CSV table of C-alpha atoms in Angstrom, one decimal:
chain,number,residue,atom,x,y,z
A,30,UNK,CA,-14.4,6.3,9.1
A,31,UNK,CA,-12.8,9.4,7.3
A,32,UNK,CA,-12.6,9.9,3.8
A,33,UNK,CA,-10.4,12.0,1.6
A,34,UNK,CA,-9.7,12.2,-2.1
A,35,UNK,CA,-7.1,10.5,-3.8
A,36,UNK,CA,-5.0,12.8,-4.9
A,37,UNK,CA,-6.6,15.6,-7.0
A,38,UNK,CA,-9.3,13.3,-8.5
A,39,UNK,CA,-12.9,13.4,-7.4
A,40,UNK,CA,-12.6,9.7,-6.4
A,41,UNK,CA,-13.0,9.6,-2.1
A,42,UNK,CA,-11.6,6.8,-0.9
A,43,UNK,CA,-11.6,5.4,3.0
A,44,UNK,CA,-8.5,7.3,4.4
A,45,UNK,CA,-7.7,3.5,5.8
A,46,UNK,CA,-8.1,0.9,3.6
A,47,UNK,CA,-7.5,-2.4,3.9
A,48,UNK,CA,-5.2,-4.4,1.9
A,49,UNK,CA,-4.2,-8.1,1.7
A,50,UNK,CA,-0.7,-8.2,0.6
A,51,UNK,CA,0.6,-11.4,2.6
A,52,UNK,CA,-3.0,-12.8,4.1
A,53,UNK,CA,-5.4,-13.8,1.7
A,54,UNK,CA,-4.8,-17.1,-0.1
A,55,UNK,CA,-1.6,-17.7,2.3
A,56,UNK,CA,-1.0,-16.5,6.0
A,57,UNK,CA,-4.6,-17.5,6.7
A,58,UNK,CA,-7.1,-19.5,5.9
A,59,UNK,CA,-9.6,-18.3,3.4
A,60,UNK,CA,-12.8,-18.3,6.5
A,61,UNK,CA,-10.4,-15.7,8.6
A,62,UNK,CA,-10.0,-13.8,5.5
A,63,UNK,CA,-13.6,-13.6,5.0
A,64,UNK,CA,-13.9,-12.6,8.5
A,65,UNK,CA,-11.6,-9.8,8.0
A,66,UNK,CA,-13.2,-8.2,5.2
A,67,UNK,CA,-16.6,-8.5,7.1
A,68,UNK,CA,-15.0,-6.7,9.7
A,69,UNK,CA,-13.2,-4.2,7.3
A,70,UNK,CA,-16.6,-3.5,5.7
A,71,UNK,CA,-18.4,-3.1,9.4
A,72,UNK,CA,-15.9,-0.5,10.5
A,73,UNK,CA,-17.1,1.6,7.3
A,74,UNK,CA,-13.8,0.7,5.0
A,75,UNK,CA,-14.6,0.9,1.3
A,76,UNK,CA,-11.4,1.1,-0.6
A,77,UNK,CA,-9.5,-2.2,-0.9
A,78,UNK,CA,-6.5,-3.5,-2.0
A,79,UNK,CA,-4.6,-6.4,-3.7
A,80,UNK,CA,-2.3,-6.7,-6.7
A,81,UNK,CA,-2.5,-9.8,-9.1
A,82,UNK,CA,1.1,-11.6,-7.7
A,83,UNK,CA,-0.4,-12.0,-4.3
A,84,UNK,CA,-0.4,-15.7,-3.3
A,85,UNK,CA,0.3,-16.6,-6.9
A,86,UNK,CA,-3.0,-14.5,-8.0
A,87,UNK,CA,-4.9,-16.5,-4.9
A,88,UNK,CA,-5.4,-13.0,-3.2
A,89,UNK,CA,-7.6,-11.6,-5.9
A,90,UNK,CA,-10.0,-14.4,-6.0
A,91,UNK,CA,-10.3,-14.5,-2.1
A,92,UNK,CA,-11.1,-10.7,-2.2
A,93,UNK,CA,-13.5,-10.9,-4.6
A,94,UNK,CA,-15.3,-13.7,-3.0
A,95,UNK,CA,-15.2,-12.0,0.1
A,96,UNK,CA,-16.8,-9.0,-1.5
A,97,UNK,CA,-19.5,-10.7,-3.5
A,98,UNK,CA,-22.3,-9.5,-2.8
A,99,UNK,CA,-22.1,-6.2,-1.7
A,100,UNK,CA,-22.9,-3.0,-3.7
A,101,UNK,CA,-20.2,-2.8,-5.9
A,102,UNK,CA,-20.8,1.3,-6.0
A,103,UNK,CA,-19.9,1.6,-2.6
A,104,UNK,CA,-16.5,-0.2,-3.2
A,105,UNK,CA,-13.4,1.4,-4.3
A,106,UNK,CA,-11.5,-1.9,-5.5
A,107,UNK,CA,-7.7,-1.3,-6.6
A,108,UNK,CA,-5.1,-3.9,-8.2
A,109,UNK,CA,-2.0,-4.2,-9.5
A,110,UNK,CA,0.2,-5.5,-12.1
A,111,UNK,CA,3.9,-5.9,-12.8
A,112,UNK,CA,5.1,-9.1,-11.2
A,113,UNK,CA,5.3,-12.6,-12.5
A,114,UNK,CA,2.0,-14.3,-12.7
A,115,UNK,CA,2.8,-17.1,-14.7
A,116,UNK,CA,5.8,-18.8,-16.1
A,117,UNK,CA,6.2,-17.5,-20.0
A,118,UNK,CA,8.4,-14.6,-20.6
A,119,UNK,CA,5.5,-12.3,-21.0
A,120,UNK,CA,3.8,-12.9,-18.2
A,121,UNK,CA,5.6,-10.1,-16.4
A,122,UNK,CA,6.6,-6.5,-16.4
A,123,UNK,CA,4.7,-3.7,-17.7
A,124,UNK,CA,4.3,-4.6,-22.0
A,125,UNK,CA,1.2,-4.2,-23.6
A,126,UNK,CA,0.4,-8.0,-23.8
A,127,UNK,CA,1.3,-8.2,-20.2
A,128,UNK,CA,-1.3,-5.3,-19.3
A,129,UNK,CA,-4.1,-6.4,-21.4
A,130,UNK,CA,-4.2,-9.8,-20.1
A,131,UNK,CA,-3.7,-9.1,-17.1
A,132,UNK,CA,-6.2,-6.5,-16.1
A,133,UNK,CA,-8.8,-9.4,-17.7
A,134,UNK,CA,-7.3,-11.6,-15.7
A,135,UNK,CA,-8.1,-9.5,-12.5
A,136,UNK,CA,-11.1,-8.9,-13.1
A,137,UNK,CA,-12.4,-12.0,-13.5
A,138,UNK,CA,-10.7,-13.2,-9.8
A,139,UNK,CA,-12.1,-10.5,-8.6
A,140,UNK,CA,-15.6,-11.0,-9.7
A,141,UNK,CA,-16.5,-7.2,-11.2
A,142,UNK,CA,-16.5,-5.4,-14.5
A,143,UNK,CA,-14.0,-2.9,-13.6
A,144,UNK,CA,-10.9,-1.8,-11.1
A,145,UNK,CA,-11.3,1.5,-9.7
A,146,UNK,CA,-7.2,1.6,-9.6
A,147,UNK,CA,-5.5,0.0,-11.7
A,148,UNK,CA,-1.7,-0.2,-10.9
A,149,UNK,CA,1.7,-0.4,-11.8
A,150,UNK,CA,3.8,-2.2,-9.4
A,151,UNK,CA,7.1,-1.1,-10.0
A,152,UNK,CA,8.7,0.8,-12.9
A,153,UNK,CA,9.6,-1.4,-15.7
A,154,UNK,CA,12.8,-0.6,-17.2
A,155,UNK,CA,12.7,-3.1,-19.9
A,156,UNK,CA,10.1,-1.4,-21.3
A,157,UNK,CA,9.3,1.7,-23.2
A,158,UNK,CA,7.4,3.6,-21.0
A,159,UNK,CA,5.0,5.3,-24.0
A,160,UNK,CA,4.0,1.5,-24.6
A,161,UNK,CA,3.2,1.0,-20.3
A,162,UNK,CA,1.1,4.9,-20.6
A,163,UNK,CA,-0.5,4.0,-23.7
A,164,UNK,CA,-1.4,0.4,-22.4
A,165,UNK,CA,-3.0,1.8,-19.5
A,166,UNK,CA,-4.9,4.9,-21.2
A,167,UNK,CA,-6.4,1.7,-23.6
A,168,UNK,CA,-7.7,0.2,-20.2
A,169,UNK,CA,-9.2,2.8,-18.6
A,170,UNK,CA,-10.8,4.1,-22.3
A,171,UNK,CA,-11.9,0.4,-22.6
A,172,UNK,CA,-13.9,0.9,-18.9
A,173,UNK,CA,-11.7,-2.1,-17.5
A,174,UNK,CA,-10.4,0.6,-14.7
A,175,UNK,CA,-11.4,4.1,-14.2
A,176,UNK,CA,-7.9,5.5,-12.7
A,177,UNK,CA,-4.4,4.7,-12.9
A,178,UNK,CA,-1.8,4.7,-10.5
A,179,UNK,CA,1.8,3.6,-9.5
A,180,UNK,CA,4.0,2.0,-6.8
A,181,UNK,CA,7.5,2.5,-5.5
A,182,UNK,CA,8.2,4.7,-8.3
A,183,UNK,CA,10.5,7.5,-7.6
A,184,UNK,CA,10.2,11.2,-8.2
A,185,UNK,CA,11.6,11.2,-11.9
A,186,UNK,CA,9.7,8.3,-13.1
A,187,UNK,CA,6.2,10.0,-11.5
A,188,UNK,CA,7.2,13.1,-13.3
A,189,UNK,CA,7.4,11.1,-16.7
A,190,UNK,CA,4.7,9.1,-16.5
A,191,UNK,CA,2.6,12.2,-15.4
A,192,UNK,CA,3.4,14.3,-18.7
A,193,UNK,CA,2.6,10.7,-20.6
A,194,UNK,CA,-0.3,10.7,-19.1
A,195,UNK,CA,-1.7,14.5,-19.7
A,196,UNK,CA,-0.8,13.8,-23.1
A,197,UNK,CA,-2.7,10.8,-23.5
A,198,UNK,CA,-5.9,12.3,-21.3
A,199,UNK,CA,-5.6,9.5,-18.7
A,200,UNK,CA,-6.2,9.7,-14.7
A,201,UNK,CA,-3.4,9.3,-13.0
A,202,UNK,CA,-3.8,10.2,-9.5
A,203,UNK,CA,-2.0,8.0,-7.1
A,204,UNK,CA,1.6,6.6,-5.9
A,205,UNK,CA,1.5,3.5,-3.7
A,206,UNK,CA,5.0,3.5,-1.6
A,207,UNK,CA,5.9,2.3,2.0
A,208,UNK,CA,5.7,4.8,4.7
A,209,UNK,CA,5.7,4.9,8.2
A,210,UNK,CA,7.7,6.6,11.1
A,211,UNK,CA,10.7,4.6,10.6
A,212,UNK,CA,10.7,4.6,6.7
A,213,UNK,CA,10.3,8.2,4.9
A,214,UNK,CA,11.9,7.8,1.8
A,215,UNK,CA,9.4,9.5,0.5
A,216,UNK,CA,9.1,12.8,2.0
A,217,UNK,CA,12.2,14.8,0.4
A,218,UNK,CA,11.5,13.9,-3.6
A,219,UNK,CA,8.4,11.9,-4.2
A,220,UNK,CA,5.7,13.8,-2.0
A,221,UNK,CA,6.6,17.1,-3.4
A,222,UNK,CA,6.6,15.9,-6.7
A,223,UNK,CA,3.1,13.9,-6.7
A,224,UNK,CA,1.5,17.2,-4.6
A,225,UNK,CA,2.8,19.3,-7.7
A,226,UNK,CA,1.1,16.6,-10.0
A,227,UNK,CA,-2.2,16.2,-8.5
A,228,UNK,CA,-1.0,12.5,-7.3
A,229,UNK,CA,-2.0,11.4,-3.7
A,230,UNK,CA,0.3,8.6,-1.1
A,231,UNK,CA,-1.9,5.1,-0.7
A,232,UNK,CA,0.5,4.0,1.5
A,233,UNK,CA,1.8,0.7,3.0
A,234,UNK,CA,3.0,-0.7,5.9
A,235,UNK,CA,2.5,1.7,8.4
A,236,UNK,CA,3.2,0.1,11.3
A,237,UNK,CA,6.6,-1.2,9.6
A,238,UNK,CA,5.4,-4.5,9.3
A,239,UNK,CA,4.8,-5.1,13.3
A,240,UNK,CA,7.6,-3.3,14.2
A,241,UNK,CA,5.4,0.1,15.5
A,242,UNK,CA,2.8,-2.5,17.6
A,243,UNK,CA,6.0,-2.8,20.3
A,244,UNK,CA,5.4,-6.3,20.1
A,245,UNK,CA,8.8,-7.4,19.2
A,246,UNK,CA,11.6,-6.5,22.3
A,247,UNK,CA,14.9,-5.7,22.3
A,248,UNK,CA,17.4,-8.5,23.3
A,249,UNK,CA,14.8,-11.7,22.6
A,250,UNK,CA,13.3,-13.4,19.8
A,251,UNK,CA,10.4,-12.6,17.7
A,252,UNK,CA,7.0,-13.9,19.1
A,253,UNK,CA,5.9,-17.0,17.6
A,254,UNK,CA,3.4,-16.9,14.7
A,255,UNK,CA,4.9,-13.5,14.1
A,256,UNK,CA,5.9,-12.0,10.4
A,257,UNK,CA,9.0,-12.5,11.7
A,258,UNK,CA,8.9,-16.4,11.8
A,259,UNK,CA,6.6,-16.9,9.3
A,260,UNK,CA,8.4,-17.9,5.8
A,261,UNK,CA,5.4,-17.1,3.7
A,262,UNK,CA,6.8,-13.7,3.4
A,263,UNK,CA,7.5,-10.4,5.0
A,264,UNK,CA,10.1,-11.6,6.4
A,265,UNK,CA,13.3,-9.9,4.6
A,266,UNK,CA,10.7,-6.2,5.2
A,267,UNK,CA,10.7,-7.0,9.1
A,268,UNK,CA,14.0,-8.5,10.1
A,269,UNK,CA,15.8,-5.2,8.9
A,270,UNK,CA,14.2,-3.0,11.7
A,271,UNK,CA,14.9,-5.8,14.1
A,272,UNK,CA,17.4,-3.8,15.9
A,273,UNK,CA,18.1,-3.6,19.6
A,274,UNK,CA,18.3,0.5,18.6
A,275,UNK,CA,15.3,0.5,16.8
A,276,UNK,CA,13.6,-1.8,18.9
A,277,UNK,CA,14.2,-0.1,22.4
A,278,UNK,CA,13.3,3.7,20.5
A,279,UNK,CA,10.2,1.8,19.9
A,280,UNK,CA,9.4,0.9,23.4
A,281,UNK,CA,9.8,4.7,24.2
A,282,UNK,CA,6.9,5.9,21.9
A,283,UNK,CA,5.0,4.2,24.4
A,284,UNK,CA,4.0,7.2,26.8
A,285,UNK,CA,3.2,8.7,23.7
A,286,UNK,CA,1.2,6.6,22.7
A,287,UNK,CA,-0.7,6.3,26.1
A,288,UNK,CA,-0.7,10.6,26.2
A,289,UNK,CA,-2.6,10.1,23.0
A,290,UNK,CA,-5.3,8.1,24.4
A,291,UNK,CA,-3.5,5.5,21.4
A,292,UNK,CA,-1.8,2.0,21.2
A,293,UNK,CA,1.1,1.9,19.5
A,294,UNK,CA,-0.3,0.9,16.2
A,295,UNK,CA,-2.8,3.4,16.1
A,296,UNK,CA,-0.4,6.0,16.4
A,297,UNK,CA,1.4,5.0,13.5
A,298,UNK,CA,-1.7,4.4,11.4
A,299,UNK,CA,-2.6,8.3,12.9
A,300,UNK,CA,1.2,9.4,11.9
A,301,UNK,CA,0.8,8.6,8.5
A,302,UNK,CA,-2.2,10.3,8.3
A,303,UNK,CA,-1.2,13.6,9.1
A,304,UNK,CA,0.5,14.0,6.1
A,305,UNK,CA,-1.6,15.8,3.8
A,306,UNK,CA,-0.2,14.5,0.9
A,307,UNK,CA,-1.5,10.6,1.9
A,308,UNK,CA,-4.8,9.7,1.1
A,309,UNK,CA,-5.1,6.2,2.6
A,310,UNK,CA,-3.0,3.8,5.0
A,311,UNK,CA,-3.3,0.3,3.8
A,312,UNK,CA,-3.6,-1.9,6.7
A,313,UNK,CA,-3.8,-5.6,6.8
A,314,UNK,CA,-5.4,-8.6,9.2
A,315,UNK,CA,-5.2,-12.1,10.1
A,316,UNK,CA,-7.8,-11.3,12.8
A,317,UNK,CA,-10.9,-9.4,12.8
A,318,UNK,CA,-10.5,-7.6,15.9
A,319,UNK,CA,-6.5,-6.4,14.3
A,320,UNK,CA,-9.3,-4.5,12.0
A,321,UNK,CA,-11.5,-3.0,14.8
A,322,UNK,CA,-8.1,-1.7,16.5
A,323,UNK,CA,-6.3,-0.3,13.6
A,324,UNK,CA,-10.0,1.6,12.1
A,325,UNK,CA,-9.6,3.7,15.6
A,326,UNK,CA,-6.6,6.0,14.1
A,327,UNK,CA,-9.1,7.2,11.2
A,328,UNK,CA,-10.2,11.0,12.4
A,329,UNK,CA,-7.2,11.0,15.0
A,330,UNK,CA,-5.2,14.2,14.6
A,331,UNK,CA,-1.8,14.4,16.2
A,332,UNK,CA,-0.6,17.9,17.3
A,333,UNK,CA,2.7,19.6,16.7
A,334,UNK,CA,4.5,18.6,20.6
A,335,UNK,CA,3.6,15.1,20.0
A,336,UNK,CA,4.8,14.9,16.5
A,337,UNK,CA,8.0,16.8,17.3
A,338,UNK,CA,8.6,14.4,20.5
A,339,UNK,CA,8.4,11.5,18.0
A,340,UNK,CA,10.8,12.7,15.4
A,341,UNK,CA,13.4,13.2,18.7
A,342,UNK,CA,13.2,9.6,19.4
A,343,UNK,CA,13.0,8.3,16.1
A,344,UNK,CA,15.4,10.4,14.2
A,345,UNK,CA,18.9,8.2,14.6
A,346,UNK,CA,16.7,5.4,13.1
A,347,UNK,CA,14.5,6.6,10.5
A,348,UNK,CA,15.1,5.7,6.6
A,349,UNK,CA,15.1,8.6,4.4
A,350,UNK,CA,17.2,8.1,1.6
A,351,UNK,CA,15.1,8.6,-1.5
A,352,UNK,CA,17.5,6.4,-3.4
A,353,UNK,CA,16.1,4.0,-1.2
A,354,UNK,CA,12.8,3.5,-3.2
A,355,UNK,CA,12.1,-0.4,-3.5
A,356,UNK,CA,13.2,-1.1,-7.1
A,357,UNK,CA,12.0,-3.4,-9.6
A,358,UNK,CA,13.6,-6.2,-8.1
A,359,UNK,CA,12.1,-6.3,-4.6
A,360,UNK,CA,9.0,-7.5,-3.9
A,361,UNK,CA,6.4,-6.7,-1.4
């Protein structure tokens, strides 16, 4: 395993970590889960990832019991907060009540004293954002998390939320957006904003939700037991790449994968990677060995004729719109 820092904080952080977005507490049962995280942890990953609305708050308490008992110094544990996690009016969004209770709330699923990231999911516009900054700053002086970050916020909001910060003397160091070959909304606005800032990519979805594994074919139907089928979520991410177009451009990456010495997901774990403005690729599991095979793109570097053969293929299918930055509205 390889490790970098996130952003331009002195916190290093496994430049794969492992995430558990639509596993824990639903797609699997909790003894795969644990099985994941063992092999997550065996592979050398230390920086994990969850967010309070996953599985209905059921994530966090998976992770944390699949972490008990390891040194909690070695861990780099991140969170989020934002979504709905219960049915009163203020048990959403970004407010102060929301925050306060929530972070208490995460940290007791999660079994430790303190988040090393704590969050924001989206960007609240309901919200003042002085309130959300000075929310967070009372977190992190409280020793509840020790950084602060963001997701799927676009280049303007980062830019506001960083001079909020400064003011208030808080760490924010980190963006958390989807990124992969197919999807690089965040290349023209957000990654030269957060590089000016000091803010580093932990990214997600970098093999476009299954799409980059090859495993789904132009002209037939998703594989059973897929993300595809499965209603439990994921499903409205996948079934937009689920082109014949993108599908066969897909199958033609695989030479280069196989130049690489790489399967198909590892090269799009390793493509992520070589941008020097990611820190981490979030990857998830429902089966140990999707761990073991994913860890291999850590330390992988891609030169220039193979990146530039990808963008040729790629190119009439990529996303790069920056206006298409999830909003508050969609959920991963």
């Amino acid at each position: 395993m390889e490790f970098r820092h996130l952003g331009r904080s002195g916190l290093e952080i496994s430049e794969i970590a492992y995430g558990n977005w639509l596993t824990h507490g639903s797609q699997v049962e909790e003894d795969a889960a644990l099985a994941c995280v063992r092999a997550a942890l065996d592979c050398g990953i230390t920086t994990f990832d969850t967010a309070d609305v996953y599985a209905e708050t059921r994530a966090e308490s998976v992770l944390g019991r699949a972490l008990k008992g390891e040194r909690r110094e070695g861990l780099e544990i991140f969170t989020k907060v934002y979504w709905p996690t219960g049915p009163g009016r203020n048990d959403r969004g970004l407010s102060r009540k929301h925050i306060m209770e929530s972070i208490d709330g995460s940290l007791s699923r999660l079994g430790t004293d303190y988040v090393d990231l704590y969050q924001a999911h989206r960007f609240d516009y309901a919200t003042p954002l002085e309130e959300t900054m000075s929310a967070f700053a009372d977190v992190v002086r409280s020793g509840k998390a020790l950084y602060i970050g963001v997701s799927e916020w676009n280049a303007e909001q980062i830019r506001a939320g960083a001079e909020l910060a400064r003011e208030l003397r808080v760490p924010l160091i980190s963006n958390q957006p989807q990124y992969s070959m197919l999807w690089r909304v965040i290349e023209a606005e957000v990654v030269p904003t957060s590089e000016e800032l000091g803010l580093g990519q932990i990214v997600w979805s970098p093999i476009a939700q299954g799409v980059l594994t090859g495993k789904y074919l132009p002209g037939q139907p998703p594989p059973a037991g897929s993300r595809a089928t499965d209603d439990k979520g994921g499903q409205d991410f996948v079934s937009r790449m689920l082109t014949d177009d993108v599908l066969t451009r897909v199958q033609q990456l695989r030479p280069l994968a196989d130049e690489a010495g790489l399967s198909l997901a590892q090269l799009a774990v390793a493509w992520v990677l070589q941008n020097p403005n990611v820190s981490a690729a979030i990857i998830g599991a429902s089966r140990p060995e999707q761990v073991h095979e994913n860890v291999k793109a850590a330390g992988v570097t891609l030169d220039e004729g193979l990146l530039t053969k990808i963008d040729v293929i790629l190119d009439p299918v990529v996303s790069r719109d920056p206006a298409l930055t999830l909003s508050p509205t969609t959920r991963p």
